[in-house]
Amino acid sequence: MSSERLAALLDEYAELEKRLADPAIHADQGTARRVGRRYAELVPLHKAAGELEQARADLAAARELAAEDPSFAAEADAIAGTLPALEERLAELLIPRDPHDAKDVIIEIKAGEGGEESALFAGDLLRMYTRYAERRGWLTEVIDAQDSDLGGVKDVSLAIKTKGVPEGGNGVWSRLKWEGGVHRVQRVPVTESQGRIHTSAAGVLVLPEAEDVDVTIDPNDLRIDVFRSSGPGGQSVNTTDSAVRITHLPTGVVVSCQNEKSQLQNREQAMRILRARLLAVAQEQADAAASDARKAQVRTVDRSERIRTYNFPQNRITDHRIGYTAYNLDLALAGDLDGVLDALAEADRAARLAGDPELTRR
């Protein structure tokens, strides 16, 4: 393990602890939240380093006593037996973690192949993530949504955030970052009169929600258009131009929002999504590996690009990246996602220890 990296992180922990003890920092809630999140990320490392240091000190003391009294030899051996696990735990914590792990997320779900059936499935995914968030005690907010005629969703943006500072720096992103990709469903659609099983797909894009300090946006780089909101089937549902479309001219990123009643509210919500997308773009430019990972999320909403299959006749959920299969699809759709998410987290942990952090995102 890198003693220099450990020393630097422990110094950072001490500095953050000092900053959080200063009442002045809480005058700026944004700064306090960011510092608190980083501090929470380093708490497990500080604890593991302290436990290892204490164990080594206890071992030295036990061996010194054993030199004078052989009855202490067994105690020394017992303490020595705990060191490998403590060293492994600290080494794992020293591996650079995903810098976005403590962040909240914006999940975009888009209906793909399959028409109304795909939109209904996109609605199922929206409910699945909402119910999972409820189980975790997270907060959810639909930023924007375009409903379909039969009660599904054509396109929806869902914000999910933790309450307060996430424990251990493990925010929403740390659990849901692998959800980006094409999700495939196999079932008999409600529109199918012959009882035949159809396959359709919906695309999921997961973005860490950006804060103002993460992304600087020049107002001169934005083109803002307004238009009337539309409902299922394209009919107008508003008599005023309250919907907003924002184009970031340097990157070509386009975001629209029509959920809110006022143009100002729609503009604020669209800016949240734009910041998240620009943060992802910046990450791509800074890190080629991250670029490959993001491109792998949703290239096209095509069934062949699937990361996961939801098979209703067999009550089966299969994640194709890690070969995970379980026959509890009904529970997963009700928000019980920990089985597949734990498997993905473990695969990611093994990949990082092996020096291949992108293994589960291919």
PDB file of C-alpha atoms in Angstrom, residues 95-333:
ATOM      1  CA  ILE A  95      -7.733   2.318  -4.261  1.00  0.00           C
ATOM      2  CA  PRO A  96      -8.952   5.546  -5.908  1.00  0.00           C
ATOM      3  CA  ARG A  97     -12.730   5.493  -5.750  1.00  0.00           C
ATOM      4  CA  ASP A  98     -15.238   6.883  -8.207  1.00  0.00           C
ATOM      5  CA  PRO A  99     -15.177  10.655  -7.569  1.00  0.00           C
ATOM      6  CA  HIS A 100     -18.961  10.814  -8.029  1.00  0.00           C
ATOM      7  CA  ASP A 101     -19.878   8.110  -5.495  1.00  0.00           C
ATOM      8  CA  ALA A 102     -21.248  10.594  -2.959  1.00  0.00           C
ATOM      9  CA  LYS A 103     -23.396  12.429  -5.490  1.00  0.00           C
ATOM     10  CA  ASP A 104     -27.118  12.372  -6.149  1.00  0.00           C
ATOM     11  CA  VAL A 105     -28.270  11.349  -9.622  1.00  0.00           C
ATOM     12  CA  ILE A 106     -30.595  12.202 -12.464  1.00  0.00           C
ATOM     13  CA  ILE A 107     -31.956   9.138 -14.250  1.00  0.00           C
ATOM     14  CA  GLU A 108     -33.300   9.573 -17.774  1.00  0.00           C
ATOM     15  CA  ILE A 109     -35.535   6.798 -19.097  1.00  0.00           C
ATOM     16  CA  LYS A 110     -36.519   6.757 -22.771  1.00  0.00           C
ATOM     17  CA  ALA A 111     -38.914   4.426 -24.537  1.00  0.00           C
ATOM     18  CA  GLY A 112     -37.304   2.691 -27.501  1.00  0.00           C
ATOM     19  CA  GLU A 113     -38.347  -0.083 -29.842  1.00  0.00           C
ATOM     20  CA  GLY A 114     -41.807  -1.465 -29.213  1.00  0.00           C
ATOM     21  CA  GLY A 115     -44.113   1.548 -29.409  1.00  0.00           C
ATOM     22  CA  GLU A 116     -46.684   1.742 -26.611  1.00  0.00           C
ATOM     23  CA  GLU A 117     -45.330  -1.432 -25.007  1.00  0.00           C
ATOM     24  CA  SER A 118     -41.893   0.175 -24.706  1.00  0.00           C
ATOM     25  CA  ALA A 119     -43.453   3.263 -23.127  1.00  0.00           C
ATOM     26  CA  LEU A 120     -45.328   1.076 -20.633  1.00  0.00           C
ATOM     27  CA  PHE A 121     -42.065  -0.690 -19.780  1.00  0.00           C
ATOM     28  CA  ALA A 122     -40.320   2.669 -19.350  1.00  0.00           C
ATOM     29  CA  GLY A 123     -43.078   3.484 -16.855  1.00  0.00           C
ATOM     30  CA  ASP A 124     -42.359   0.204 -15.062  1.00  0.00           C
ATOM     31  CA  LEU A 125     -38.680   1.163 -14.780  1.00  0.00           C
ATOM     32  CA  LEU A 126     -39.639   4.580 -13.432  1.00  0.00           C
ATOM     33  CA  ARG A 127     -41.748   2.954 -10.703  1.00  0.00           C
ATOM     34  CA  MET A 128     -38.996   0.409  -9.983  1.00  0.00           C
ATOM     35  CA  TYR A 129     -36.367   3.101  -9.328  1.00  0.00           C
ATOM     36  CA  THR A 130     -38.841   5.228  -7.382  1.00  0.00           C
ATOM     37  CA  ARG A 131     -39.755   2.314  -5.121  1.00  0.00           C
ATOM     38  CA  TYR A 132     -36.097   1.373  -4.643  1.00  0.00           C
ATOM     39  CA  ALA A 133     -35.373   4.960  -3.611  1.00  0.00           C
ATOM     40  CA  GLU A 134     -38.236   4.809  -1.101  1.00  0.00           C
ATOM     41  CA  ARG A 135     -36.755   1.637   0.399  1.00  0.00           C
ATOM     42  CA  ARG A 136     -33.428   3.416   0.852  1.00  0.00           C
ATOM     43  CA  GLY A 137     -35.015   6.507   2.374  1.00  0.00           C
ATOM     44  CA  TRP A 138     -33.993   8.649  -0.602  1.00  0.00           C
ATOM     45  CA  LEU A 139     -35.964  11.551  -2.049  1.00  0.00           C
ATOM     46  CA  THR A 140     -37.320  11.459  -5.614  1.00  0.00           C
ATOM     47  CA  GLU A 141     -38.511  14.186  -7.936  1.00  0.00           C
ATOM     48  CA  VAL A 142     -39.796  13.888 -11.500  1.00  0.00           C
ATOM     49  CA  ILE A 143     -38.090  16.785 -13.263  1.00  0.00           C
ATOM     50  CA  ASP A 144     -39.738  16.276 -16.637  1.00  0.00           C
ATOM     51  CA  ALA A 145     -41.929  13.620 -18.250  1.00  0.00           C
ATOM     52  CA  GLN A 146     -43.693  12.961 -21.539  1.00  0.00           C
ATOM     53  CA  ASP A 147     -46.522  10.497 -20.990  1.00  0.00           C
ATOM     54  CA  SER A 148     -47.815   8.028 -23.568  1.00  0.00           C
ATOM     55  CA  ASP A 149     -51.444   7.431 -24.527  1.00  0.00           C
ATOM     56  CA  LEU A 150     -51.814   4.205 -22.496  1.00  0.00           C
ATOM     57  CA  GLY A 151     -50.274   5.474 -19.263  1.00  0.00           C
ATOM     58  CA  GLY A 152     -46.611   4.775 -19.933  1.00  0.00           C
ATOM     59  CA  VAL A 153     -43.831   7.321 -20.421  1.00  0.00           C
ATOM     60  CA  LYS A 154     -42.028   8.210 -23.616  1.00  0.00           C
ATOM     61  CA  ASP A 155     -39.278  10.138 -21.839  1.00  0.00           C
ATOM     62  CA  VAL A 156     -38.787  10.966 -18.164  1.00  0.00           C
ATOM     63  CA  SER A 157     -36.081  12.559 -16.020  1.00  0.00           C
ATOM     64  CA  LEU A 158     -36.045  11.483 -12.364  1.00  0.00           C
ATOM     65  CA  ALA A 159     -33.860  13.103  -9.697  1.00  0.00           C
ATOM     66  CA  ILE A 160     -32.917  10.893  -6.735  1.00  0.00           C
ATOM     67  CA  LYS A 161     -31.071  12.303  -3.740  1.00  0.00           C
ATOM     68  CA  THR A 162     -30.042  11.302  -0.250  1.00  0.00           C
ATOM     69  CA  LYS A 163     -31.224  13.027   2.890  1.00  0.00           C
ATOM     70  CA  GLY A 164     -28.228  14.836   4.339  1.00  0.00           C
ATOM     71  CA  VAL A 165     -24.688  13.485   3.999  1.00  0.00           C
ATOM     72  CA  PRO A 166     -24.515   9.862   2.778  1.00  0.00           C
ATOM     73  CA  GLU A 167     -22.840   7.467   5.206  1.00  0.00           C
ATOM     74  CA  GLY A 168     -19.327   6.532   4.165  1.00  0.00           C
ATOM     75  CA  GLY A 169     -19.631   8.784   1.135  1.00  0.00           C
ATOM     76  CA  ASN A 170     -21.880   6.207  -0.549  1.00  0.00           C
ATOM     77  CA  GLY A 171     -24.519   8.329  -2.230  1.00  0.00           C
ATOM     78  CA  VAL A 172     -27.118   7.426  -4.838  1.00  0.00           C
ATOM     79  CA  TRP A 173     -24.519   7.290  -7.630  1.00  0.00           C
ATOM     80  CA  SER A 174     -22.544   4.597  -5.795  1.00  0.00           C
ATOM     81  CA  ARG A 175     -25.592   2.284  -6.019  1.00  0.00           C
ATOM     82  CA  LEU A 176     -27.201   3.199  -9.343  1.00  0.00           C
ATOM     83  CA  LYS A 177     -24.250   4.088 -11.586  1.00  0.00           C
ATOM     84  CA  TRP A 178     -24.396   0.691 -13.320  1.00  0.00           C
ATOM     85  CA  GLU A 179     -28.033   1.087 -14.363  1.00  0.00           C
ATOM     86  CA  GLY A 180     -27.191   3.019 -17.521  1.00  0.00           C
ATOM     87  CA  GLY A 181     -27.812   1.022 -20.671  1.00  0.00           C
ATOM     88  CA  VAL A 182     -30.594  -0.669 -22.592  1.00  0.00           C
ATOM     89  CA  HIS A 183     -33.104  -2.670 -20.552  1.00  0.00           C
ATOM     90  CA  ARG A 184     -35.026  -5.324 -22.481  1.00  0.00           C
ATOM     91  CA  VAL A 185     -38.442  -6.720 -21.572  1.00  0.00           C
ATOM     92  CA  GLN A 186     -40.044  -9.950 -22.752  1.00  0.00           C
ATOM     93  CA  ARG A 187     -43.781 -10.306 -22.039  1.00  0.00           C
ATOM     94  CA  VAL A 188     -47.259 -10.379 -23.542  1.00  0.00           C
ATOM     95  CA  PRO A 189     -48.182  -6.715 -24.151  1.00  0.00           C
ATOM     96  CA  VAL A 190     -51.570  -5.403 -23.077  1.00  0.00           C
ATOM     97  CA  THR A 191     -52.126  -4.525 -26.737  1.00  0.00           C
ATOM     98  CA  GLU A 192     -51.548  -8.136 -27.874  1.00  0.00           C
ATOM     99  CA  SER A 193     -54.800 -10.026 -28.506  1.00  0.00           C
ATOM    100  CA  GLN A 194     -53.171 -13.344 -29.480  1.00  0.00           C
ATOM    101  CA  GLY A 195     -51.211 -13.815 -26.250  1.00  0.00           C
ATOM    102  CA  ARG A 196     -47.839 -13.765 -28.007  1.00  0.00           C
ATOM    103  CA  ILE A 197     -44.673 -12.745 -26.157  1.00  0.00           C
ATOM    104  CA  HIS A 198     -43.059  -9.592 -27.524  1.00  0.00           C
ATOM    105  CA  THR A 199     -39.652  -8.083 -26.904  1.00  0.00           C
ATOM    106  CA  SER A 200     -39.150  -4.347 -26.527  1.00  0.00           C
ATOM    107  CA  ALA A 201     -36.611  -2.066 -24.906  1.00  0.00           C
ATOM    108  CA  ALA A 202     -36.132   1.155 -22.984  1.00  0.00           C
ATOM    109  CA  GLY A 203     -32.932   3.140 -22.549  1.00  0.00           C
ATOM    110  CA  VAL A 204     -31.655   4.319 -19.164  1.00  0.00           C
ATOM    111  CA  LEU A 205     -29.044   7.042 -18.707  1.00  0.00           C
ATOM    112  CA  VAL A 206     -27.669   7.735 -15.216  1.00  0.00           C
ATOM    113  CA  LEU A 207     -25.975  11.073 -14.568  1.00  0.00           C
ATOM    114  CA  PRO A 208     -24.388  12.329 -11.340  1.00  0.00           C
ATOM    115  CA  GLU A 209     -26.220  15.534 -10.478  1.00  0.00           C
ATOM    116  CA  ALA A 210     -23.853  18.465 -10.869  1.00  0.00           C
ATOM    117  CA  GLU A 211     -23.607  21.372  -8.468  1.00  0.00           C
ATOM    118  CA  ASP A 212     -22.809  24.918  -9.517  1.00  0.00           C
ATOM    119  CA  VAL A 213     -19.153  24.493  -8.565  1.00  0.00           C
ATOM    120  CA  ASP A 214     -18.834  21.364 -10.738  1.00  0.00           C
ATOM    121  CA  VAL A 215     -19.740  23.052 -14.018  1.00  0.00           C
ATOM    122  CA  THR A 216     -19.345  26.672 -15.136  1.00  0.00           C
ATOM    123  CA  ILE A 217     -21.884  27.685 -17.772  1.00  0.00           C
ATOM    124  CA  ASP A 218     -21.493  30.945 -19.664  1.00  0.00           C
ATOM    125  CA  PRO A 219     -24.994  32.406 -20.303  1.00  0.00           C
ATOM    126  CA  ASN A 220     -23.715  33.564 -23.711  1.00  0.00           C
ATOM    127  CA  ASP A 221     -23.250  29.894 -24.666  1.00  0.00           C
ATOM    128  CA  LEU A 222     -26.964  29.165 -24.270  1.00  0.00           C
ATOM    129  CA  ARG A 223     -29.809  29.439 -26.736  1.00  0.00           C
ATOM    130  CA  ILE A 224     -33.158  29.353 -24.951  1.00  0.00           C
ATOM    131  CA  ASP A 225     -36.391  28.682 -26.836  1.00  0.00           C
ATOM    132  CA  VAL A 226     -39.891  28.563 -25.388  1.00  0.00           C
ATOM    133  CA  PHE A 227     -42.912  26.624 -26.657  1.00  0.00           C
ATOM    134  CA  ARG A 228     -46.232  25.255 -25.502  1.00  0.00           C
ATOM    135  CA  SER A 229     -46.322  22.074 -23.450  1.00  0.00           C
ATOM    136  CA  SER A 230     -47.825  18.998 -25.078  1.00  0.00           C
ATOM    137  CA  GLY A 231     -49.467  15.918 -23.597  1.00  0.00           C
ATOM    138  CA  PRO A 232     -50.010  12.348 -24.834  1.00  0.00           C
ATOM    139  CA  GLY A 233     -50.614  12.274 -28.578  1.00  0.00           C
ATOM    140  CA  GLY A 234     -48.992  15.681 -29.013  1.00  0.00           C
ATOM    141  CA  GLN A 235     -52.001  17.812 -28.103  1.00  0.00           C
ATOM    142  CA  SER A 236     -51.339  21.160 -26.449  1.00  0.00           C
ATOM    143  CA  VAL A 237     -52.048  21.182 -22.710  1.00  0.00           C
ATOM    144  CA  ASN A 238     -51.144  24.797 -22.062  1.00  0.00           C
ATOM    145  CA  THR A 239     -52.236  28.106 -23.535  1.00  0.00           C
ATOM    146  CA  THR A 240     -48.931  29.840 -22.753  1.00  0.00           C
ATOM    147  CA  ASP A 241     -45.367  29.275 -23.911  1.00  0.00           C
ATOM    148  CA  SER A 242     -44.145  27.804 -20.609  1.00  0.00           C
ATOM    149  CA  ALA A 243     -42.063  24.880 -21.913  1.00  0.00           C
ATOM    150  CA  VAL A 244     -38.337  25.577 -22.286  1.00  0.00           C
ATOM    151  CA  ARG A 245     -35.657  24.177 -24.573  1.00  0.00           C
ATOM    152  CA  ILE A 246     -32.027  25.039 -23.800  1.00  0.00           C
ATOM    153  CA  THR A 247     -29.214  24.429 -26.288  1.00  0.00           C
ATOM    154  CA  HIS A 248     -25.606  24.569 -25.095  1.00  0.00           C
ATOM    155  CA  LEU A 249     -23.974  25.898 -28.255  1.00  0.00           C
ATOM    156  CA  PRO A 250     -20.336  24.765 -27.678  1.00  0.00           C
ATOM    157  CA  THR A 251     -21.312  21.116 -27.137  1.00  0.00           C
ATOM    158  CA  GLY A 252     -24.649  20.885 -28.943  1.00  0.00           C
ATOM    159  CA  VAL A 253     -26.318  19.410 -25.834  1.00  0.00           C
ATOM    160  CA  VAL A 254     -30.085  20.086 -25.936  1.00  0.00           C
ATOM    161  CA  VAL A 255     -32.380  19.858 -22.895  1.00  0.00           C
ATOM    162  CA  SER A 256     -36.095  20.570 -22.734  1.00  0.00           C
ATOM    163  CA  CYS A 257     -38.522  20.711 -19.824  1.00  0.00           C
ATOM    164  CA  GLN A 258     -42.302  21.212 -19.783  1.00  0.00           C
ATOM    165  CA  ASN A 259     -43.516  19.701 -16.518  1.00  0.00           C
ATOM    166  CA  GLU A 260     -43.829  22.904 -14.520  1.00  0.00           C
ATOM    167  CA  LYS A 261     -46.506  25.554 -15.031  1.00  0.00           C
ATOM    168  CA  SER A 262     -44.146  28.504 -15.242  1.00  0.00           C
ATOM    169  CA  GLN A 263     -41.423  29.208 -17.753  1.00  0.00           C
ATOM    170  CA  LEU A 264     -39.012  30.131 -14.929  1.00  0.00           C
ATOM    171  CA  GLN A 265     -39.509  26.800 -13.147  1.00  0.00           C
ATOM    172  CA  ASN A 266     -39.040  24.844 -16.378  1.00  0.00           C
ATOM    173  CA  ARG A 267     -35.867  26.793 -17.092  1.00  0.00           C
ATOM    174  CA  GLU A 268     -34.456  25.980 -13.623  1.00  0.00           C
ATOM    175  CA  GLN A 269     -35.242  22.276 -14.047  1.00  0.00           C
ATOM    176  CA  ALA A 270     -33.736  22.201 -17.537  1.00  0.00           C
ATOM    177  CA  MET A 271     -30.562  23.816 -16.183  1.00  0.00           C
ATOM    178  CA  ARG A 272     -30.254  21.014 -13.595  1.00  0.00           C
ATOM    179  CA  ILE A 273     -30.300  18.420 -16.351  1.00  0.00           C
ATOM    180  CA  LEU A 274     -27.939  20.486 -18.509  1.00  0.00           C
ATOM    181  CA  ARG A 275     -25.395  20.789 -15.679  1.00  0.00           C
ATOM    182  CA  ALA A 276     -25.502  17.019 -15.142  1.00  0.00           C
ATOM    183  CA  ARG A 277     -24.987  16.320 -18.838  1.00  0.00           C
ATOM    184  CA  LEU A 278     -22.144  18.828 -19.134  1.00  0.00           C
ATOM    185  CA  LEU A 279     -20.456  17.293 -16.094  1.00  0.00           C
ATOM    186  CA  ALA A 280     -20.578  13.932 -17.886  1.00  0.00           C
ATOM    187  CA  VAL A 281     -19.137  15.542 -21.038  1.00  0.00           C
ATOM    188  CA  ALA A 282     -16.313  17.090 -19.015  1.00  0.00           C
ATOM    189  CA  GLN A 283     -15.585  13.719 -17.435  1.00  0.00           C
ATOM    190  CA  GLU A 284     -15.428  12.129 -20.880  1.00  0.00           C
ATOM    191  CA  GLN A 285     -12.919  14.674 -22.085  1.00  0.00           C
ATOM    192  CA  ALA A 286     -10.771  14.279 -18.977  1.00  0.00           C
ATOM    193  CA  ASP A 287     -10.741  10.501 -18.848  1.00  0.00           C
ATOM    194  CA  ALA A 288     -10.789   8.169 -21.838  1.00  0.00           C
ATOM    195  CA  ALA A 289     -11.922   5.233 -19.707  1.00  0.00           C
ATOM    196  CA  ALA A 290     -14.889   7.201 -18.440  1.00  0.00           C
ATOM    197  CA  SER A 291     -15.682   8.081 -22.036  1.00  0.00           C
ATOM    198  CA  ASP A 292     -15.787   4.419 -23.003  1.00  0.00           C
ATOM    199  CA  ALA A 293     -17.960   3.645 -20.005  1.00  0.00           C
ATOM    200  CA  ARG A 294     -20.455   6.388 -20.765  1.00  0.00           C
ATOM    201  CA  LYS A 295     -20.689   5.504 -24.448  1.00  0.00           C
ATOM    202  CA  ALA A 296     -21.497   1.966 -23.362  1.00  0.00           C
ATOM    203  CA  GLN A 297     -24.538   3.175 -21.428  1.00  0.00           C
ATOM    204  CA  VAL A 298     -26.852   4.029 -24.301  1.00  0.00           C
ATOM    205  CA  ARG A 299     -25.571   4.133 -27.849  1.00  0.00           C
ATOM    206  CA  THR A 300     -28.975   3.354 -29.329  1.00  0.00           C
ATOM    207  CA  VAL A 301     -32.131   2.060 -27.733  1.00  0.00           C
ATOM    208  CA  ASP A 302     -31.747  -1.186 -29.611  1.00  0.00           C
ATOM    209  CA  ARG A 303     -32.501  -4.632 -28.229  1.00  0.00           C
ATOM    210  CA  SER A 304     -29.020  -5.862 -29.186  1.00  0.00           C
ATOM    211  CA  GLU A 305     -27.409  -3.279 -26.869  1.00  0.00           C
ATOM    212  CA  ARG A 306     -29.059  -4.730 -23.784  1.00  0.00           C
ATOM    213  CA  ILE A 307     -27.451  -4.817 -20.352  1.00  0.00           C
ATOM    214  CA  ARG A 308     -30.407  -6.492 -18.633  1.00  0.00           C
ATOM    215  CA  THR A 309     -33.438  -8.584 -19.537  1.00  0.00           C
ATOM    216  CA  TYR A 310     -36.747  -8.687 -17.667  1.00  0.00           C
ATOM    217  CA  ASN A 311     -38.578 -11.889 -18.641  1.00  0.00           C
ATOM    218  CA  PHE A 312     -42.147 -11.896 -17.306  1.00  0.00           C
ATOM    219  CA  PRO A 313     -43.200 -15.474 -18.250  1.00  0.00           C
ATOM    220  CA  GLN A 314     -40.242 -16.861 -16.274  1.00  0.00           C
ATOM    221  CA  ASN A 315     -40.327 -14.133 -13.586  1.00  0.00           C
ATOM    222  CA  ARG A 316     -36.619 -13.754 -14.427  1.00  0.00           C
ATOM    223  CA  ILE A 317     -34.194 -10.837 -14.265  1.00  0.00           C
ATOM    224  CA  THR A 318     -30.791 -11.275 -15.937  1.00  0.00           C
ATOM    225  CA  ASP A 319     -27.876  -8.862 -15.976  1.00  0.00           C
ATOM    226  CA  HIS A 320     -25.774  -9.811 -18.990  1.00  0.00           C
ATOM    227  CA  ARG A 321     -22.587  -7.995 -17.947  1.00  0.00           C
ATOM    228  CA  ILE A 322     -21.896 -10.204 -14.930  1.00  0.00           C
ATOM    229  CA  GLY A 323     -24.029 -13.267 -15.707  1.00  0.00           C
ATOM    230  CA  TYR A 324     -26.430 -12.574 -12.843  1.00  0.00           C
ATOM    231  CA  THR A 325     -29.831 -14.302 -12.961  1.00  0.00           C
ATOM    232  CA  ALA A 326     -32.608 -14.410 -10.372  1.00  0.00           C
ATOM    233  CA  TYR A 327     -36.228 -15.526 -10.546  1.00  0.00           C
ATOM    234  CA  ASN A 328     -37.712 -12.680  -8.537  1.00  0.00           C
ATOM    235  CA  LEU A 329     -38.638 -10.203 -11.237  1.00  0.00           C
ATOM    236  CA  ASP A 330     -41.870  -9.279  -9.436  1.00  0.00           C
ATOM    237  CA  LEU A 331     -39.895  -8.263  -6.350  1.00  0.00           C
ATOM    238  CA  ALA A 332     -37.295  -6.361  -8.385  1.00  0.00           C
ATOM    239  CA  LEU A 333     -39.967  -4.305 -10.132  1.00  0.00           C
TER     240      LEU A 333
END
